[in-house]
Amino acid sequence: MHKVMLKVVTASLLVVGLVGCGTVYIDSSPMIKTTDQLYLQNVSLTLTESVKPDIEYYSQEEMQKIFQDSLIERLKEDNLYTLDSSQNSLSVEITYHRQFGGDATPFPSDSLRDPSFGYKIIVKEDGKVLTEESKGGLNYLGNMMMKLQIASFALRDKSDEDAFIEGIAIMIAEDIEDLEKQ
């Protein structure tokens, strides 16, 4: 009985192995060919807030500059950034919704909590869109320490938002790098 069962299992594995070896994976995402480095044409940011805090946080212009500088730094680290405008151009459009502890209640605070955000990455060649990637409805979830600070309403300084911005910029830069690997 054991020998029969062993033969059935062996035959089954052999059939699965042969069928698996014959399977061809077809990636449905279009292949694009971009230049090795990208010219950062534009970084735009739309900032919204759920409440008007008494604490002064980054303005839209300040935050846009921080995002741009952070993205340039990340792209340089990955050797994807160039000042040569004849290369493929890159535009990044970011939507950032600043949220506060208790902002969905009658008792909102001035303390920051994880923002919701989205972004669009556009790569062009001679004004023609080569590829476009959009992500929306995302929330930045920091490490355990940040979660504890959010829960205790401790994020009450302009510089506390730096970790959110940096984390989101890293995510965007990784997506740009992934586009380049296609």
Rosetta silent file (secondary structure, phi, psi, omega in degrees, C-alpha in Angstrom):
SEQUENCE: MHKVMLKVVTASLLVVGLVGCGTVYIDSSPMIKTTDQLYLQNVSLTLTESVKPDIEYYSQEEMQKIFQDSLIERLKEDNLYTLDSSQNSLSVEITYHRQFGGDATPFPSDSLRDPSFGYKIIVKEDGKVLTEESKGGLNYLGNMMMKLQIASFALRDKSDEDAFIEGIAIMIAEDIEDLEKQ
SCORE:     score description
SCORE:     0.000 S_00000001
   1 L     0.000  -43.675  179.673    0.000    0.000    0.000 S_00000001
   2 H   -63.779  -36.940 -179.435    2.819    2.401    0.911 S_00000001
   3 H   -67.745  -37.847  178.777    4.609    1.624   -2.372 S_00000001
   4 H   -65.826  -44.418  179.869    1.459    2.375   -4.377 S_00000001
   5 H   -63.665  -40.580  178.634    0.936    5.639   -2.504 S_00000001
   6 H   -62.646  -39.940  178.927    4.596    6.586   -3.023 S_00000001
   7 H   -67.077  -39.517  179.306    4.248    5.923   -6.784 S_00000001
   8 H   -64.999  -45.480  179.719    1.081    8.049   -6.984 S_00000001
   9 H   -63.945  -43.756  179.526    2.728   10.947   -5.125 S_00000001
  10 H   -62.107  -44.448  179.514    5.883   10.662   -7.259 S_00000001
  11 H   -64.272  -39.727  179.086    3.857   10.617  -10.482 S_00000001
  12 H   -63.567  -44.053  178.814    1.822   13.611   -9.312 S_00000001
  13 H   -64.683  -37.218  178.511    4.948   15.595   -8.510 S_00000001
  14 H   -64.269  -44.052  179.451    6.435   14.685  -11.877 S_00000001
  15 H   -63.959  -45.425  179.188    3.311   15.884  -13.721 S_00000001
  16 H   -62.299  -41.720  178.968    3.213   19.133  -11.701 S_00000001
  17 H   -63.018  -42.535  179.999    6.919   19.665  -12.357 S_00000001
  18 H   -68.437  -41.092  178.422    6.536   19.133  -16.105 S_00000001
  19 H   -66.243  -42.585  179.184    3.504   21.391  -16.335 S_00000001
  20 H   -62.873  -37.563 -179.580    5.245   24.029  -14.194 S_00000001
  21 H   -69.073  -25.860 -179.036    8.336   23.929  -16.405 S_00000001
  22 H   -87.195   -6.008 -178.500    6.213   24.561  -19.471 S_00000001
  23 L   -76.895  133.740  177.851    4.534   27.621  -18.005 S_00000001
  24 L  -113.325  127.276  178.142    5.635   30.933  -19.481 S_00000001
  25 L   -88.799  128.190  177.846    5.164   34.101  -17.462 S_00000001
  26 L  -115.234  117.458  177.840    4.134   37.095  -19.537 S_00000001
  27 L   -79.991  121.125 -176.459    4.530   40.494  -17.908 S_00000001
  28 L   -82.530  -10.853  179.758    1.641   42.657  -19.065 S_00000001
  29 L   -74.340  138.704 -176.818    3.317   45.941  -18.112 S_00000001
  30 L   -68.772  141.758  176.083    4.697   47.741  -21.129 S_00000001
  31 L   -82.593  132.792  176.615    8.451   47.843  -21.523 S_00000001
  32 L  -122.558  149.558  176.161    9.826   51.335  -21.787 S_00000001
  33 L  -115.298  114.338  178.037   13.296   52.427  -22.689 S_00000001
  34 L  -114.308  167.560  174.072   14.425   55.537  -20.884 S_00000001
  35 L   -65.948  159.983 -177.742   17.735   57.286  -20.670 S_00000001
  36 L   -64.403  -29.804  178.000   20.031   56.058  -17.898 S_00000001
  37 L  -126.574  159.330 -176.454   19.505   59.279  -15.997 S_00000001
  38 E  -120.333  143.020  175.426   16.546   61.623  -15.740 S_00000001
  39 E   -91.840  117.429 -178.926   16.288   65.388  -15.847 S_00000001
  40 E   -77.054  101.188 -176.699   14.019   66.519  -13.006 S_00000001
  41 E   -78.464  -40.391 -172.042   11.755   68.958  -14.777 S_00000001
  42 E  -159.755  138.958  167.150    9.208   69.566  -12.066 S_00000001
  43 E  -126.758  118.397  178.565    8.138   68.629   -8.559 S_00000001
  44 E  -119.283  150.200 -177.769    4.743   70.002   -7.609 S_00000001
  45 E  -135.705  134.229  170.883    2.908   69.641   -4.331 S_00000001
  46 E  -113.630  117.482 -177.777   -0.673   70.233   -3.350 S_00000001
  47 E  -107.159  129.556  172.937   -1.006   70.561    0.421 S_00000001
  48 E  -127.746  158.120  178.775   -4.321   70.337    2.223 S_00000001
  49 E  -131.601  148.797  179.088   -5.113   70.280    5.935 S_00000001
  50 L   -81.986  -27.447  176.041   -8.043   68.862    7.817 S_00000001
  51 L  -141.063  165.916  175.904   -8.013   71.710   10.375 S_00000001
  52 L   -97.483  106.684 -176.886   -6.236   75.055   10.734 S_00000001
  53 L   -78.752  158.519  173.761   -3.685   74.561   13.522 S_00000001
  54 L   -80.886  -23.534  177.738   -2.368   77.256   15.842 S_00000001
  55 L   -79.644  139.402  178.672    1.131   75.789   15.413 S_00000001
  56 L   -87.072  114.829  175.527    2.985   76.932   12.308 S_00000001
  57 L  -103.499 -179.275 -179.458    3.937   73.969   10.147 S_00000001
  58 L   -58.167  140.166  172.725    5.620   73.961    6.732 S_00000001
  59 L   -77.670  169.101  178.476    3.914   76.004    4.050 S_00000001
  60 H   -59.079  -42.796 -179.012    3.124   74.405    0.706 S_00000001
  61 H   -65.482  -43.930  178.413    6.138   76.151   -0.874 S_00000001
  62 H   -62.303  -44.984 -178.231    8.518   75.059    1.900 S_00000001
  63 H   -65.741  -40.184  178.679    7.280   71.492    1.761 S_00000001
  64 H   -60.595  -42.821  178.567    7.539   71.377   -2.046 S_00000001
  65 H   -63.598  -42.139  179.037   11.184   72.528   -1.817 S_00000001
  66 H   -63.594  -44.250  177.296   11.961   69.891    0.832 S_00000001
  67 H   -60.466  -46.173 -178.346   10.387   67.169   -1.323 S_00000001
  68 H   -60.870  -47.950  179.866   12.326   68.354   -4.374 S_00000001
  69 H   -61.837  -40.729 -179.916   15.659   68.446   -2.502 S_00000001
  70 H   -66.714  -41.922  178.303   15.026   65.034   -0.965 S_00000001
  71 H   -64.741  -42.017  178.152   14.090   63.490   -4.326 S_00000001
  72 H   -60.391  -44.169  179.278   17.201   64.945   -5.969 S_00000001
  73 H   -59.484  -46.742 -179.456   19.336   63.512   -3.171 S_00000001
  74 H   -64.598  -43.468 -179.444   17.756   60.052   -3.537 S_00000001
  75 H   -65.999  -35.770  175.929   18.029   60.081   -7.335 S_00000001
  76 H   -64.103  -42.760  178.709   21.691   61.108   -7.092 S_00000001
  77 H   -58.612  -35.534 -179.441   22.347   58.205   -4.718 S_00000001
  78 L   -91.336    6.249 -178.767   20.846   55.841   -7.313 S_00000001
  79 L    56.218   40.539  179.551   22.756   57.592  -10.147 S_00000001
  80 L  -110.155   -4.006 -172.639   19.456   58.501  -11.831 S_00000001
  81 E  -103.862  137.362  174.367   19.733   62.296  -11.690 S_00000001
  82 E  -142.371  155.259  173.890   21.203   64.587  -14.346 S_00000001
  83 L   -95.609    1.211 -179.027   21.187   68.293  -15.133 S_00000001
  84 L   -79.774  106.651 -175.898   21.286   67.465  -18.851 S_00000001
  85 L   -72.160   -4.804  176.385   17.898   68.597  -20.189 S_00000001
  86 L   -82.042  -10.460  177.216   18.371   66.490  -23.356 S_00000001
  87 L   -79.501  171.028  176.624   17.756   63.362  -21.265 S_00000001
  88 L   -58.583  140.520 -178.274   14.262   62.061  -20.512 S_00000001
  89 E   -95.509  150.254 -178.274   12.411   64.464  -18.251 S_00000001
  90 E  -123.696  130.672  172.407   10.805   63.543  -14.969 S_00000001
  91 E  -124.896  140.711  178.602    7.863   65.273  -13.305 S_00000001
  92 E  -128.253  125.242  177.737    6.460   64.343   -9.916 S_00000001
  93 E  -113.840  120.436 -175.163    3.069   65.567   -8.692 S_00000001
  94 E  -115.941  135.536  169.183    2.420   65.014   -4.996 S_00000001
  95 E  -112.433  130.323 -174.285   -0.800   65.449   -3.040 S_00000001
  96 E  -133.157  117.820  178.826   -0.249   65.660    0.710 S_00000001
  97 E  -107.186  108.144  179.799   -3.069   65.864    3.219 S_00000001
  98 E   -74.164  127.954 -178.796   -1.793   66.983    6.607 S_00000001
  99 E  -120.490  156.395 -176.170   -3.784   65.331    9.369 S_00000001
 100 E  -128.769  154.193  176.347   -3.996   65.998   13.071 S_00000001
 101 L   -59.767  130.049  178.022   -4.838   63.976   16.139 S_00000001
 102 L    74.524   12.569 -174.853   -8.560   64.079   16.748 S_00000001
 103 L   -70.310  -14.597  176.424   -9.294   65.936   13.513 S_00000001
 104 L   -95.852   12.514 -179.222  -12.312   63.751   12.795 S_00000001
 105 L  -119.427  171.888  175.363  -13.792   64.646   16.194 S_00000001
 106 L   -70.572   -6.730 -176.230  -15.259   67.832   17.674 S_00000001
 107 L  -123.926   66.562  179.966  -11.944   68.213   19.576 S_00000001
 108 L   -70.524  154.237  178.079   -9.124   68.373   17.027 S_00000001
 109 L  -113.736  176.310  175.133   -5.588   69.017   18.219 S_00000001
 110 L   -92.365    0.714 -176.323   -2.550   70.712   16.689 S_00000001
 111 L   -81.605  130.320 -178.958   -0.566   67.500   16.970 S_00000001
 112 E   -68.075  149.280  167.261    0.422   65.847   13.694 S_00000001
 113 E  -133.430  177.069 -175.426   -0.557   62.348   12.760 S_00000001
 114 E   -54.300  129.218 -179.542    0.260   60.235    9.719 S_00000001
 115 E   -79.270  157.312  168.005   -0.533   62.104    6.507 S_00000001
 116 E  -101.469  147.972 -173.913   -2.482   60.712    3.612 S_00000001
 117 E  -156.614  169.363  174.494   -0.866   61.237    0.247 S_00000001
 118 E  -155.497  165.596  177.948   -0.666   60.272   -3.381 S_00000001
 119 E  -157.405  158.167  176.620    1.681   60.930   -6.252 S_00000001
 120 E  -128.912  131.298  176.816    2.079   60.738   -9.992 S_00000001
 121 E  -110.553  127.292 -179.031    5.390   60.073  -11.730 S_00000001
 122 E  -126.559  124.767  175.844    5.627   61.133  -15.377 S_00000001
 123 E  -113.626  128.363 -177.482    8.594   60.375  -17.643 S_00000001
 124 E  -124.302  153.705  171.824    8.710   62.153  -21.009 S_00000001
 125 E  -128.020  118.486 -177.817   10.901   62.101  -24.066 S_00000001
 126 L    51.726   42.112  178.004   10.783   65.232  -26.229 S_00000001
 127 L    82.058   -9.369 -179.872    7.479   66.219  -24.617 S_00000001
 128 E   -95.645  130.865 -179.036    5.883   62.806  -25.301 S_00000001
 129 E   -69.289  121.419  174.887    4.837   60.764  -22.269 S_00000001
 130 E   -86.350  -43.168  179.799    6.795   57.505  -22.113 S_00000001
 131 E  -156.326  154.467  179.927    5.264   56.289  -18.895 S_00000001
 132 E  -144.846  131.845  178.366    3.075   57.512  -16.086 S_00000001
 133 E  -130.062  130.101  179.834    2.501   55.918  -12.706 S_00000001
 134 E  -123.505  140.239  173.236   -0.048   57.088  -10.151 S_00000001
 135 E  -136.396  137.325 -179.044   -0.631   56.010   -6.588 S_00000001
 136 E  -144.504  170.096  178.192   -3.250   57.482   -4.307 S_00000001
 137 E    67.298   29.547 -177.756   -5.069   56.968   -1.052 S_00000001
 138 E   -96.010  151.221  172.594   -1.851   56.121    0.802 S_00000001
 139 E  -121.587  135.979  177.025   -1.077   56.746    4.468 S_00000001
 140 L   -80.618  121.310  178.588    2.445   57.106    5.760 S_00000001
 141 L  -112.500  109.900 -178.606    2.949   54.608    8.557 S_00000001
 142 L   -79.863 -169.349 -179.936    6.119   55.274   10.523 S_00000001
 143 L   -75.663 -179.784 -176.284    7.988   53.063   12.941 S_00000001
 144 H   -61.612  -38.365  179.811    6.746   52.073   16.383 S_00000001
 145 H   -62.070  -42.659  179.349    8.271   55.141   18.028 S_00000001
 146 H   -65.141  -40.118  178.494    6.432   57.440   15.631 S_00000001
 147 H   -61.233  -38.932  177.062    3.167   55.590   16.261 S_00000001
 148 H   -66.552  -38.966  177.705    3.641   56.126   19.996 S_00000001
 149 H   -65.672  -39.158  177.465    4.322   59.837   19.418 S_00000001
 150 H   -64.345  -46.362 -178.435    1.175   60.110   17.300 S_00000001
 151 H   -63.404  -30.754 -178.991   -0.899   58.282   19.919 S_00000001
 152 L   -96.067   10.202  178.540    0.402   60.573   22.678 S_00000001
 153 L    56.794   39.896 -174.633   -0.151   63.754   20.591 S_00000001
 154 L   -96.150   -9.209 -178.101    3.584   64.550   20.840 S_00000001
 155 L   -88.708   89.499 -171.970    4.254   65.632   17.226 S_00000001
 156 L  -130.275   31.486 -179.553    3.814   69.366   17.654 S_00000001
 157 L  -137.745  149.832  179.493    6.753   70.922   15.820 S_00000001
 158 H   -52.619  -43.677 -176.985    7.462   71.844   12.214 S_00000001
 159 H   -68.703  -16.553  177.972   10.490   69.527   12.155 S_00000001
 160 H   -65.400  -22.717 -179.214    8.338   66.560   13.230 S_00000001
 161 H   -78.918  -14.412 -179.079    6.968   66.485    9.689 S_00000001
 162 H   -56.640  -40.836 -179.166   10.458   65.858    8.255 S_00000001
 163 H   -63.530  -38.709  177.166   10.199   62.101    8.877 S_00000001
 164 H   -63.465  -48.723 -177.736    6.936   61.935    6.919 S_00000001
 165 H   -61.167  -46.811 -179.057    8.393   63.883    4.005 S_00000001
 166 H   -61.951  -43.622  179.426   11.591   61.836    3.933 S_00000001
 167 H   -62.842  -41.787  179.358    9.707   58.526    4.046 S_00000001
 168 H   -68.956  -40.180  178.110    7.393   59.537    1.210 S_00000001
 169 H   -62.126  -39.034  177.520   10.324   60.849   -0.879 S_00000001
 170 H   -62.831  -43.619  179.517   12.104   57.513   -0.448 S_00000001
 171 H   -60.935  -44.495  179.899    8.983   55.669   -1.627 S_00000001
 172 H   -64.304  -45.062  179.793    8.684   57.895   -4.711 S_00000001
 173 H   -61.240  -38.120  177.471   12.407   57.522   -5.517 S_00000001
 174 H   -64.401  -39.063  177.469   12.099   53.721   -5.257 S_00000001
 175 H   -67.040  -36.723  176.644    9.201   53.779   -7.716 S_00000001
 176 H   -64.884  -43.576  178.402   11.258   55.919  -10.108 S_00000001
 177 H   -62.053  -39.772  177.678   14.140   53.468   -9.809 S_00000001
 178 H   -63.156  -36.504  176.009   11.734   50.590  -10.520 S_00000001
 179 H   -61.472  -38.684 -177.987   10.584   52.371  -13.693 S_00000001
 180 H   -70.182  -24.154 -177.959   14.204   52.557  -14.799 S_00000001
 181 H   -84.004  -10.321 -177.095   14.668   48.796  -14.262 S_00000001
 182 L   -65.561    0.000    0.000   11.824   47.832  -16.608 S_00000001
